[in-house]
């Protein structure tokens, strides 16, 4: 039996989906499908799938963010049932393609074989997600440890309406990610370390963080106007690193960066030339 996932029932599938993934059901354009299987006395979670709808100028696309079937229920058709249900939902959402990124390792061999039978094709891609040790980020403090840049505003110090207006000004009308970014509630961001770079009274760049249930820190948006340079992003990163230093005593963790565009990758490359690039197998299929 398939069921739609929401914030009210996703915890019932906690054995199949980790908290840092399941919390994403709170975001706009994130949807989920769960499968319940009848056991000896009651229904129990058998499979789960979480996906994101990308509303793009060249056609809507669905990205599968998580798919998992209980180890006791594998090879019984539950993964196929999840994908069939997703295909039906994709049509109703006017999506024309599905994608799924898998680790570029032997661990993905069984999944790629399954998806191949389902009709997916594959290509090798650089992952849009990279990670940096917090210690690497902290090295920026050496460059400017005692100087407080007057152009920096932290999101905690501005109203929700000002934040949304500033974000809209920075985004302009050029990004495919505008709908989901603007519809994400300010509460999703860690407002203590998320920051805005101002030029007079005008916001010109933002660095937005999210703190996961496990404590992992993610950079979920880094963007600005055409006038913003890599040095400006470094200033934002410095400010964030200083704030994080005062709010946590733990420096033994990675900061995850979700890169939304090639320009974002370029900024990270300029700030951290030796950051690790991770390869993924991208599975794709037309709906």
PDB file of C-alpha atoms in Angstrom:
ATOM      1  CA  UNK A   1       0.000   0.000   0.000  1.00  0.00           C
ATOM      2  CA  UNK A   2       1.486   3.352  -1.096  1.00  0.00           C
ATOM      3  CA  UNK A   3       1.040   6.542   0.900  1.00  0.00           C
ATOM      4  CA  UNK A   4       2.145  10.140   0.431  1.00  0.00           C
ATOM      5  CA  UNK A   5       4.690  11.348   2.964  1.00  0.00           C
ATOM      6  CA  UNK A   6       4.310  14.547   4.964  1.00  0.00           C
ATOM      7  CA  UNK A   7       5.629  16.101   8.165  1.00  0.00           C
ATOM      8  CA  UNK A   8       2.877  14.263  10.048  1.00  0.00           C
ATOM      9  CA  UNK A   9       3.773  10.704   9.019  1.00  0.00           C
ATOM     10  CA  UNK A  10       7.391  10.644   7.819  1.00  0.00           C
ATOM     11  CA  UNK A  11       8.683   9.710  11.287  1.00  0.00           C
ATOM     12  CA  UNK A  12       6.853   6.400  10.885  1.00  0.00           C
ATOM     13  CA  UNK A  13       9.494   5.557   8.257  1.00  0.00           C
ATOM     14  CA  UNK A  14      12.463   6.568  10.453  1.00  0.00           C
ATOM     15  CA  UNK A  15      14.024   3.086  10.169  1.00  0.00           C
ATOM     16  CA  UNK A  16      14.368   3.602   6.405  1.00  0.00           C
ATOM     17  CA  UNK A  17      15.352   7.274   6.111  1.00  0.00           C
ATOM     18  CA  UNK A  18      17.924   9.191   8.216  1.00  0.00           C
ATOM     19  CA  UNK A  19      16.864  12.384  10.026  1.00  0.00           C
ATOM     20  CA  UNK A  20      19.054  14.677   7.914  1.00  0.00           C
ATOM     21  CA  UNK A  21      17.112  13.480   4.854  1.00  0.00           C
ATOM     22  CA  UNK A  22      13.619  13.076   6.306  1.00  0.00           C
ATOM     23  CA  UNK A  23      13.549  16.656   7.628  1.00  0.00           C
ATOM     24  CA  UNK A  24      13.661  17.869   4.036  1.00  0.00           C
ATOM     25  CA  UNK A  25       9.954  17.075   3.736  1.00  0.00           C
ATOM     26  CA  UNK A  26       9.524  20.520   5.362  1.00  0.00           C
ATOM     27  CA  UNK A  27      10.925  22.224   2.262  1.00  0.00           C
ATOM     28  CA  UNK A  28       8.862  23.470  -0.684  1.00  0.00           C
ATOM     29  CA  UNK A  29       8.720  21.147  -3.706  1.00  0.00           C
ATOM     30  CA  UNK A  30       9.943  18.144  -1.692  1.00  0.00           C
ATOM     31  CA  UNK A  31       7.598  15.153  -1.797  1.00  0.00           C
ATOM     32  CA  UNK A  32       7.709  11.585  -0.587  1.00  0.00           C
ATOM     33  CA  UNK A  33       6.196   8.160  -1.157  1.00  0.00           C
ATOM     34  CA  UNK A  34       6.080   5.396   1.390  1.00  0.00           C
ATOM     35  CA  UNK A  35       5.077   1.758   1.065  1.00  0.00           C
ATOM     36  CA  UNK A  36       3.433  -0.162   3.899  1.00  0.00           C
ATOM     37  CA  UNK A  37       3.433  -3.964   3.822  1.00  0.00           C
ATOM     38  CA  UNK A  38       1.040  -6.131   5.796  1.00  0.00           C
ATOM     39  CA  UNK A  39       2.836  -8.292   8.337  1.00  0.00           C
ATOM     40  CA  UNK A  40       1.410 -10.922  10.647  1.00  0.00           C
ATOM     41  CA  UNK A  41      -0.665  -8.423  12.613  1.00  0.00           C
ATOM     42  CA  UNK A  42      -0.315  -4.914  11.153  1.00  0.00           C
ATOM     43  CA  UNK A  43       1.123  -2.795   8.362  1.00  0.00           C
ATOM     44  CA  UNK A  44       4.802  -1.841   8.657  1.00  0.00           C
ATOM     45  CA  UNK A  45       7.113   0.408   6.563  1.00  0.00           C
ATOM     46  CA  UNK A  46       8.613  -1.503   3.646  1.00  0.00           C
ATOM     47  CA  UNK A  47      10.004   1.224   1.386  1.00  0.00           C
ATOM     48  CA  UNK A  48      10.434   4.976   1.103  1.00  0.00           C
ATOM     49  CA  UNK A  49      11.302   7.495  -1.614  1.00  0.00           C
ATOM     50  CA  UNK A  50      11.908  11.231  -1.252  1.00  0.00           C
ATOM     51  CA  UNK A  51      12.127  13.494  -4.291  1.00  0.00           C
ATOM     52  CA  UNK A  52      12.419  17.131  -5.256  1.00  0.00           C
ATOM     53  CA  UNK A  53      10.606  18.877  -8.101  1.00  0.00           C
ATOM     54  CA  UNK A  54      12.880  21.295  -9.962  1.00  0.00           C
ATOM     55  CA  UNK A  55      10.788  23.919 -11.752  1.00  0.00           C
ATOM     56  CA  UNK A  56      13.089  24.867 -14.597  1.00  0.00           C
ATOM     57  CA  UNK A  57      12.790  27.155 -17.603  1.00  0.00           C
ATOM     58  CA  UNK A  58      13.603  24.232 -19.916  1.00  0.00           C
ATOM     59  CA  UNK A  59      11.078  21.835 -18.327  1.00  0.00           C
ATOM     60  CA  UNK A  60      10.287  20.457 -14.892  1.00  0.00           C
ATOM     61  CA  UNK A  61      12.614  17.754 -13.592  1.00  0.00           C
ATOM     62  CA  UNK A  62      12.346  15.386 -10.648  1.00  0.00           C
ATOM     63  CA  UNK A  63      15.416  14.479  -8.604  1.00  0.00           C
ATOM     64  CA  UNK A  64      15.219  11.426  -6.369  1.00  0.00           C
ATOM     65  CA  UNK A  65      16.954  12.392  -3.117  1.00  0.00           C
ATOM     66  CA  UNK A  66      16.489   9.101  -1.275  1.00  0.00           C
ATOM     67  CA  UNK A  67      15.171   5.627  -2.036  1.00  0.00           C
ATOM     68  CA  UNK A  68      15.382   2.662   0.318  1.00  0.00           C
ATOM     69  CA  UNK A  69      13.602  -0.645   0.854  1.00  0.00           C
ATOM     70  CA  UNK A  70      13.686  -2.632   4.080  1.00  0.00           C
ATOM     71  CA  UNK A  71      16.365  -5.346   3.936  1.00  0.00           C
ATOM     72  CA  UNK A  72      13.681  -7.966   4.635  1.00  0.00           C
ATOM     73  CA  UNK A  73      11.549  -6.757   1.703  1.00  0.00           C
ATOM     74  CA  UNK A  74      14.138  -6.454  -1.059  1.00  0.00           C
ATOM     75  CA  UNK A  75      13.765  -8.211  -4.410  1.00  0.00           C
ATOM     76  CA  UNK A  76      10.016  -8.458  -3.831  1.00  0.00           C
ATOM     77  CA  UNK A  77       8.985  -5.620  -6.153  1.00  0.00           C
ATOM     78  CA  UNK A  78       8.789  -2.763  -3.645  1.00  0.00           C
ATOM     79  CA  UNK A  79      11.444  -0.597  -5.321  1.00  0.00           C
ATOM     80  CA  UNK A  80       9.673  -1.079  -8.646  1.00  0.00           C
ATOM     81  CA  UNK A  81       6.377  -0.101  -7.019  1.00  0.00           C
ATOM     82  CA  UNK A  82       7.969   3.087  -5.656  1.00  0.00           C
ATOM     83  CA  UNK A  83       9.295   4.058  -9.091  1.00  0.00           C
ATOM     84  CA  UNK A  84       5.977   3.270 -10.766  1.00  0.00           C
ATOM     85  CA  UNK A  85       4.175   5.480  -8.258  1.00  0.00           C
ATOM     86  CA  UNK A  86       6.774   8.202  -8.820  1.00  0.00           C
ATOM     87  CA  UNK A  87       6.255   8.012 -12.592  1.00  0.00           C
ATOM     88  CA  UNK A  88       2.533   8.582 -12.053  1.00  0.00           C
ATOM     89  CA  UNK A  89       3.216  11.578  -9.803  1.00  0.00           C
ATOM     90  CA  UNK A  90       5.759  12.947 -12.293  1.00  0.00           C
ATOM     91  CA  UNK A  91       3.081  13.140 -14.959  1.00  0.00           C
ATOM     92  CA  UNK A  92       0.711  14.995 -12.629  1.00  0.00           C
ATOM     93  CA  UNK A  93       3.519  17.451 -11.783  1.00  0.00           C
ATOM     94  CA  UNK A  94       4.285  18.057 -15.480  1.00  0.00           C
ATOM     95  CA  UNK A  95       7.840  16.735 -15.108  1.00  0.00           C
ATOM     96  CA  UNK A  96       9.570  15.514 -18.238  1.00  0.00           C
ATOM     97  CA  UNK A  97      12.551  13.711 -16.681  1.00  0.00           C
ATOM     98  CA  UNK A  98      13.800  11.915 -13.559  1.00  0.00           C
ATOM     99  CA  UNK A  99      17.369  11.866 -12.238  1.00  0.00           C
ATOM    100  CA  UNK A 100      19.138  10.097  -9.392  1.00  0.00           C
ATOM    101  CA  UNK A 101      22.778  10.448  -8.321  1.00  0.00           C
ATOM    102  CA  UNK A 102      24.565   7.339  -7.051  1.00  0.00           C
ATOM    103  CA  UNK A 103      28.077   6.974  -5.618  1.00  0.00           C
ATOM    104  CA  UNK A 104      30.609   6.195  -8.343  1.00  0.00           C
ATOM    105  CA  UNK A 105      31.666   2.959  -6.675  1.00  0.00           C
ATOM    106  CA  UNK A 106      31.055  -0.781  -6.720  1.00  0.00           C
ATOM    107  CA  UNK A 107      28.431  -0.239  -4.009  1.00  0.00           C
ATOM    108  CA  UNK A 108      26.094   1.137  -6.710  1.00  0.00           C
ATOM    109  CA  UNK A 109      26.384  -1.846  -9.037  1.00  0.00           C
ATOM    110  CA  UNK A 110      23.165  -3.544  -7.919  1.00  0.00           C
ATOM    111  CA  UNK A 111      21.176  -0.305  -8.080  1.00  0.00           C
ATOM    112  CA  UNK A 112      22.462   0.646 -11.540  1.00  0.00           C
ATOM    113  CA  UNK A 113      21.549  -2.832 -12.820  1.00  0.00           C
ATOM    114  CA  UNK A 114      18.033  -2.425 -11.430  1.00  0.00           C
ATOM    115  CA  UNK A 115      17.606   1.079 -12.871  1.00  0.00           C
ATOM    116  CA  UNK A 116      18.993  -0.080 -16.216  1.00  0.00           C
ATOM    117  CA  UNK A 117      16.229  -2.669 -16.459  1.00  0.00           C
ATOM    118  CA  UNK A 118      13.793   0.115 -15.617  1.00  0.00           C
ATOM    119  CA  UNK A 119      15.019   2.154 -18.603  1.00  0.00           C
ATOM    120  CA  UNK A 120      17.442   4.619 -16.997  1.00  0.00           C
ATOM    121  CA  UNK A 121      20.633   5.677 -18.794  1.00  0.00           C
ATOM    122  CA  UNK A 122      23.845   6.660 -17.004  1.00  0.00           C
ATOM    123  CA  UNK A 123      26.613   9.238 -17.136  1.00  0.00           C
ATOM    124  CA  UNK A 124      29.546  10.171 -14.921  1.00  0.00           C
ATOM    125  CA  UNK A 125      29.178  13.605 -13.303  1.00  0.00           C
ATOM    126  CA  UNK A 126      30.876  15.803 -10.707  1.00  0.00           C
ATOM    127  CA  UNK A 127      28.649  15.800  -7.637  1.00  0.00           C
ATOM    128  CA  UNK A 128      26.859  19.093  -6.866  1.00  0.00           C
ATOM    129  CA  UNK A 129      27.643  18.391  -3.200  1.00  0.00           C
ATOM    130  CA  UNK A 130      31.101  18.863  -1.719  1.00  0.00           C
ATOM    131  CA  UNK A 131      32.394  18.922   1.846  1.00  0.00           C
ATOM    132  CA  UNK A 132      35.109  20.920   3.583  1.00  0.00           C
ATOM    133  CA  UNK A 133      36.605  20.265   7.007  1.00  0.00           C
ATOM    134  CA  UNK A 134      35.624  23.008   9.434  1.00  0.00           C
ATOM    135  CA  UNK A 135      39.350  23.413  10.139  1.00  0.00           C
ATOM    136  CA  UNK A 136      39.848  24.499   6.498  1.00  0.00           C
ATOM    137  CA  UNK A 137      37.114  27.107   6.783  1.00  0.00           C
ATOM    138  CA  UNK A 138      38.672  28.389  10.009  1.00  0.00           C
ATOM    139  CA  UNK A 139      41.938  29.099   8.179  1.00  0.00           C
ATOM    140  CA  UNK A 140      40.196  32.117   6.652  1.00  0.00           C
ATOM    141  CA  UNK A 141      40.225  33.747  10.084  1.00  0.00           C
ATOM    142  CA  UNK A 142      43.999  34.084   9.848  1.00  0.00           C
ATOM    143  CA  UNK A 143      43.492  36.545   7.009  1.00  0.00           C
ATOM    144  CA  UNK A 144      41.184  38.885   8.872  1.00  0.00           C
ATOM    145  CA  UNK A 145      40.642  37.640  12.399  1.00  0.00           C
ATOM    146  CA  UNK A 146      40.161  40.913  14.246  1.00  0.00           C
ATOM    147  CA  UNK A 147      38.518  43.117  11.637  1.00  0.00           C
ATOM    148  CA  UNK A 148      34.745  43.442  11.683  1.00  0.00           C
ATOM    149  CA  UNK A 149      33.472  44.356   8.233  1.00  0.00           C
ATOM    150  CA  UNK A 150      30.705  46.976   8.570  1.00  0.00           C
ATOM    151  CA  UNK A 151      29.009  45.667   5.415  1.00  0.00           C
ATOM    152  CA  UNK A 152      28.022  42.374   7.086  1.00  0.00           C
ATOM    153  CA  UNK A 153      24.516  41.767   8.457  1.00  0.00           C
ATOM    154  CA  UNK A 154      23.513  38.488  10.067  1.00  0.00           C
ATOM    155  CA  UNK A 155      20.106  37.057   9.248  1.00  0.00           C
ATOM    156  CA  UNK A 156      19.313  36.838  12.989  1.00  0.00           C
ATOM    157  CA  UNK A 157      19.420  40.644  13.109  1.00  0.00           C
ATOM    158  CA  UNK A 158      16.943  41.365  10.310  1.00  0.00           C
ATOM    159  CA  UNK A 159      13.220  40.753  10.015  1.00  0.00           C
ATOM    160  CA  UNK A 160      11.749  37.925   7.966  1.00  0.00           C
ATOM    161  CA  UNK A 161      10.226  40.388   5.514  1.00  0.00           C
ATOM    162  CA  UNK A 162      13.536  42.242   5.058  1.00  0.00           C
ATOM    163  CA  UNK A 163      15.320  38.929   4.588  1.00  0.00           C
ATOM    164  CA  UNK A 164      12.890  37.797   1.901  1.00  0.00           C
ATOM    165  CA  UNK A 165      13.069  41.143   0.129  1.00  0.00           C
ATOM    166  CA  UNK A 166      16.886  41.105   0.235  1.00  0.00           C
ATOM    167  CA  UNK A 167      16.997  37.554  -1.102  1.00  0.00           C
ATOM    168  CA  UNK A 168      14.669  38.503  -3.949  1.00  0.00           C
ATOM    169  CA  UNK A 169      16.904  41.440  -4.872  1.00  0.00           C
ATOM    170  CA  UNK A 170      19.987  39.216  -4.966  1.00  0.00           C
ATOM    171  CA  UNK A 171      18.310  36.463  -6.971  1.00  0.00           C
ATOM    172  CA  UNK A 172      16.899  38.793  -9.620  1.00  0.00           C
ATOM    173  CA  UNK A 173      15.097  36.865 -12.358  1.00  0.00           C
ATOM    174  CA  UNK A 174      17.818  34.606 -13.671  1.00  0.00           C
ATOM    175  CA  UNK A 175      17.852  31.510 -11.466  1.00  0.00           C
ATOM    176  CA  UNK A 176      15.815  28.337 -11.956  1.00  0.00           C
ATOM    177  CA  UNK A 177      15.994  27.869  -8.178  1.00  0.00           C
ATOM    178  CA  UNK A 178      14.072  31.083  -7.406  1.00  0.00           C
ATOM    179  CA  UNK A 179      10.711  29.406  -6.561  1.00  0.00           C
ATOM    180  CA  UNK A 180      12.016  26.989  -3.942  1.00  0.00           C
ATOM    181  CA  UNK A 181      14.514  29.456  -2.428  1.00  0.00           C
ATOM    182  CA  UNK A 182      11.925  32.204  -2.010  1.00  0.00           C
ATOM    183  CA  UNK A 183       9.334  29.799  -0.621  1.00  0.00           C
ATOM    184  CA  UNK A 184      11.675  28.334   1.995  1.00  0.00           C
ATOM    185  CA  UNK A 185      10.803  29.653   5.441  1.00  0.00           C
ATOM    186  CA  UNK A 186      13.492  31.666   7.219  1.00  0.00           C
ATOM    187  CA  UNK A 187      13.356  29.136  10.075  1.00  0.00           C
ATOM    188  CA  UNK A 188      15.120  26.589   7.821  1.00  0.00           C
ATOM    189  CA  UNK A 189      18.320  28.633   7.969  1.00  0.00           C
ATOM    190  CA  UNK A 190      20.743  28.865  10.861  1.00  0.00           C
ATOM    191  CA  UNK A 191      20.269  32.588  11.345  1.00  0.00           C
ATOM    192  CA  UNK A 192      23.212  32.813  13.760  1.00  0.00           C
ATOM    193  CA  UNK A 193      25.789  32.203  11.013  1.00  0.00           C
ATOM    194  CA  UNK A 194      23.864  33.025   7.811  1.00  0.00           C
ATOM    195  CA  UNK A 195      24.898  36.442   6.577  1.00  0.00           C
ATOM    196  CA  UNK A 196      24.221  39.215   4.068  1.00  0.00           C
ATOM    197  CA  UNK A 197      26.768  41.521   2.429  1.00  0.00           C
ATOM    198  CA  UNK A 198      25.499  45.073   1.966  1.00  0.00           C
ATOM    199  CA  UNK A 199      26.501  47.875  -0.365  1.00  0.00           C
ATOM    200  CA  UNK A 200      25.094  50.866   1.451  1.00  0.00           C
ATOM    201  CA  UNK A 201      21.447  49.966   2.013  1.00  0.00           C
ATOM    202  CA  UNK A 202      21.411  47.402  -0.814  1.00  0.00           C
ATOM    203  CA  UNK A 203      22.052  43.679  -0.242  1.00  0.00           C
ATOM    204  CA  UNK A 204      24.478  42.317  -2.834  1.00  0.00           C
ATOM    205  CA  UNK A 205      25.337  38.802  -1.591  1.00  0.00           C
ATOM    206  CA  UNK A 206      24.137  36.106   0.806  1.00  0.00           C
ATOM    207  CA  UNK A 207      25.628  33.051   2.444  1.00  0.00           C
ATOM    208  CA  UNK A 208      22.906  30.867   3.969  1.00  0.00           C
ATOM    209  CA  UNK A 209      23.490  27.880   6.258  1.00  0.00           C
ATOM    210  CA  UNK A 210      21.224  25.115   7.499  1.00  0.00           C
ATOM    211  CA  UNK A 211      21.993  23.010  10.571  1.00  0.00           C
ATOM    212  CA  UNK A 212      20.795  19.411  10.277  1.00  0.00           C
ATOM    213  CA  UNK A 213      19.318  17.386  13.159  1.00  0.00           C
ATOM    214  CA  UNK A 214      22.644  15.555  13.528  1.00  0.00           C
ATOM    215  CA  UNK A 215      24.461  18.897  13.874  1.00  0.00           C
ATOM    216  CA  UNK A 216      25.949  18.872  10.376  1.00  0.00           C
ATOM    217  CA  UNK A 217      26.220  22.361   8.894  1.00  0.00           C
ATOM    218  CA  UNK A 218      25.271  22.886   5.249  1.00  0.00           C
ATOM    219  CA  UNK A 219      25.826  25.867   2.975  1.00  0.00           C
ATOM    220  CA  UNK A 220      22.530  25.788   1.090  1.00  0.00           C
ATOM    221  CA  UNK A 221      22.803  29.077  -0.790  1.00  0.00           C
ATOM    222  CA  UNK A 222      25.734  31.249  -1.819  1.00  0.00           C
ATOM    223  CA  UNK A 223      24.894  33.913  -4.335  1.00  0.00           C
ATOM    224  CA  UNK A 224      25.113  37.566  -5.210  1.00  0.00           C
ATOM    225  CA  UNK A 225      24.877  40.204  -7.886  1.00  0.00           C
ATOM    226  CA  UNK A 226      27.314  40.396 -10.798  1.00  0.00           C
ATOM    227  CA  UNK A 227      29.403  42.956  -8.905  1.00  0.00           C
ATOM    228  CA  UNK A 228      30.291  40.455  -6.148  1.00  0.00           C
ATOM    229  CA  UNK A 229      33.795  38.963  -6.235  1.00  0.00           C
ATOM    230  CA  UNK A 230      35.383  35.870  -4.696  1.00  0.00           C
ATOM    231  CA  UNK A 231      36.920  38.215  -2.103  1.00  0.00           C
ATOM    232  CA  UNK A 232      33.407  39.288  -1.065  1.00  0.00           C
ATOM    233  CA  UNK A 233      32.376  35.666  -0.588  1.00  0.00           C
ATOM    234  CA  UNK A 234      35.507  35.145   1.471  1.00  0.00           C
ATOM    235  CA  UNK A 235      34.394  38.012   3.730  1.00  0.00           C
ATOM    236  CA  UNK A 236      31.010  36.330   4.188  1.00  0.00           C
ATOM    237  CA  UNK A 237      32.709  33.026   4.972  1.00  0.00           C
ATOM    238  CA  UNK A 238      34.999  34.731   7.471  1.00  0.00           C
ATOM    239  CA  UNK A 239      32.037  36.273   9.259  1.00  0.00           C
ATOM    240  CA  UNK A 240      30.248  32.925   9.395  1.00  0.00           C
ATOM    241  CA  UNK A 241      33.364  31.153  10.681  1.00  0.00           C
ATOM    242  CA  UNK A 242      33.742  33.705  13.472  1.00  0.00           C
ATOM    243  CA  UNK A 243      30.138  33.286  14.562  1.00  0.00           C
ATOM    244  CA  UNK A 244      30.358  29.491  14.414  1.00  0.00           C
ATOM    245  CA  UNK A 245      33.499  29.618  16.529  1.00  0.00           C
ATOM    246  CA  UNK A 246      31.567  31.376  19.296  1.00  0.00           C
ATOM    247  CA  UNK A 247      28.555  29.016  19.190  1.00  0.00           C
ATOM    248  CA  UNK A 248      30.245  25.595  19.141  1.00  0.00           C
ATOM    249  CA  UNK A 249      33.271  24.050  20.807  1.00  0.00           C
ATOM    250  CA  UNK A 250      33.394  21.182  18.334  1.00  0.00           C
ATOM    251  CA  UNK A 251      35.669  21.769  15.335  1.00  0.00           C
ATOM    252  CA  UNK A 252      35.970  18.159  14.187  1.00  0.00           C
ATOM    253  CA  UNK A 253      33.322  18.048  11.464  1.00  0.00           C
ATOM    254  CA  UNK A 254      32.728  18.836   7.814  1.00  0.00           C
ATOM    255  CA  UNK A 255      30.659  21.625   6.345  1.00  0.00           C
ATOM    256  CA  UNK A 256      28.619  20.394   3.403  1.00  0.00           C
ATOM    257  CA  UNK A 257      28.200  22.714   0.424  1.00  0.00           C
ATOM    258  CA  UNK A 258      25.226  22.282  -1.902  1.00  0.00           C
ATOM    259  CA  UNK A 259      26.326  23.831  -5.190  1.00  0.00           C
ATOM    260  CA  UNK A 260      23.417  25.124  -7.251  1.00  0.00           C
ATOM    261  CA  UNK A 261      25.309  26.306 -10.323  1.00  0.00           C
ATOM    262  CA  UNK A 262      28.631  26.361 -12.169  1.00  0.00           C
ATOM    263  CA  UNK A 263      29.244  29.876 -10.828  1.00  0.00           C
ATOM    264  CA  UNK A 264      28.859  28.485  -7.304  1.00  0.00           C
ATOM    265  CA  UNK A 265      31.430  25.806  -8.088  1.00  0.00           C
ATOM    266  CA  UNK A 266      33.777  28.506  -9.380  1.00  0.00           C
ATOM    267  CA  UNK A 267      33.476  30.483  -6.149  1.00  0.00           C
ATOM    268  CA  UNK A 268      34.281  27.395  -4.054  1.00  0.00           C
ATOM    269  CA  UNK A 269      37.197  26.553  -6.363  1.00  0.00           C
ATOM    270  CA  UNK A 270      38.588  30.064  -5.866  1.00  0.00           C
ATOM    271  CA  UNK A 271      38.160  29.988  -2.080  1.00  0.00           C
ATOM    272  CA  UNK A 272      39.360  26.422  -1.612  1.00  0.00           C
ATOM    273  CA  UNK A 273      41.411  25.298  -4.649  1.00  0.00           C
ATOM    274  CA  UNK A 274      42.142  21.888  -3.126  1.00  0.00           C
ATOM    275  CA  UNK A 275      38.621  20.943  -2.086  1.00  0.00           C
ATOM    276  CA  UNK A 276      37.781  17.344  -3.006  1.00  0.00           C
ATOM    277  CA  UNK A 277      35.620  16.763  -6.077  1.00  0.00           C
ATOM    278  CA  UNK A 278      33.357  13.719  -5.810  1.00  0.00           C
ATOM    279  CA  UNK A 279      32.183  11.750  -8.829  1.00  0.00           C
ATOM    280  CA  UNK A 280      28.665  10.349  -9.036  1.00  0.00           C
ATOM    281  CA  UNK A 281      26.822   8.137 -11.478  1.00  0.00           C
ATOM    282  CA  UNK A 282      23.831  10.134 -12.700  1.00  0.00           C
ATOM    283  CA  UNK A 283      20.890   7.967 -13.687  1.00  0.00           C
ATOM    284  CA  UNK A 284      18.291   9.645 -15.870  1.00  0.00           C
ATOM    285  CA  UNK A 285      15.127   8.815 -17.746  1.00  0.00           C
ATOM    286  CA  UNK A 286      12.526  10.761 -19.729  1.00  0.00           C
ATOM    287  CA  UNK A 287       8.983  10.597 -18.380  1.00  0.00           C
TER     288      UNK A 287
END
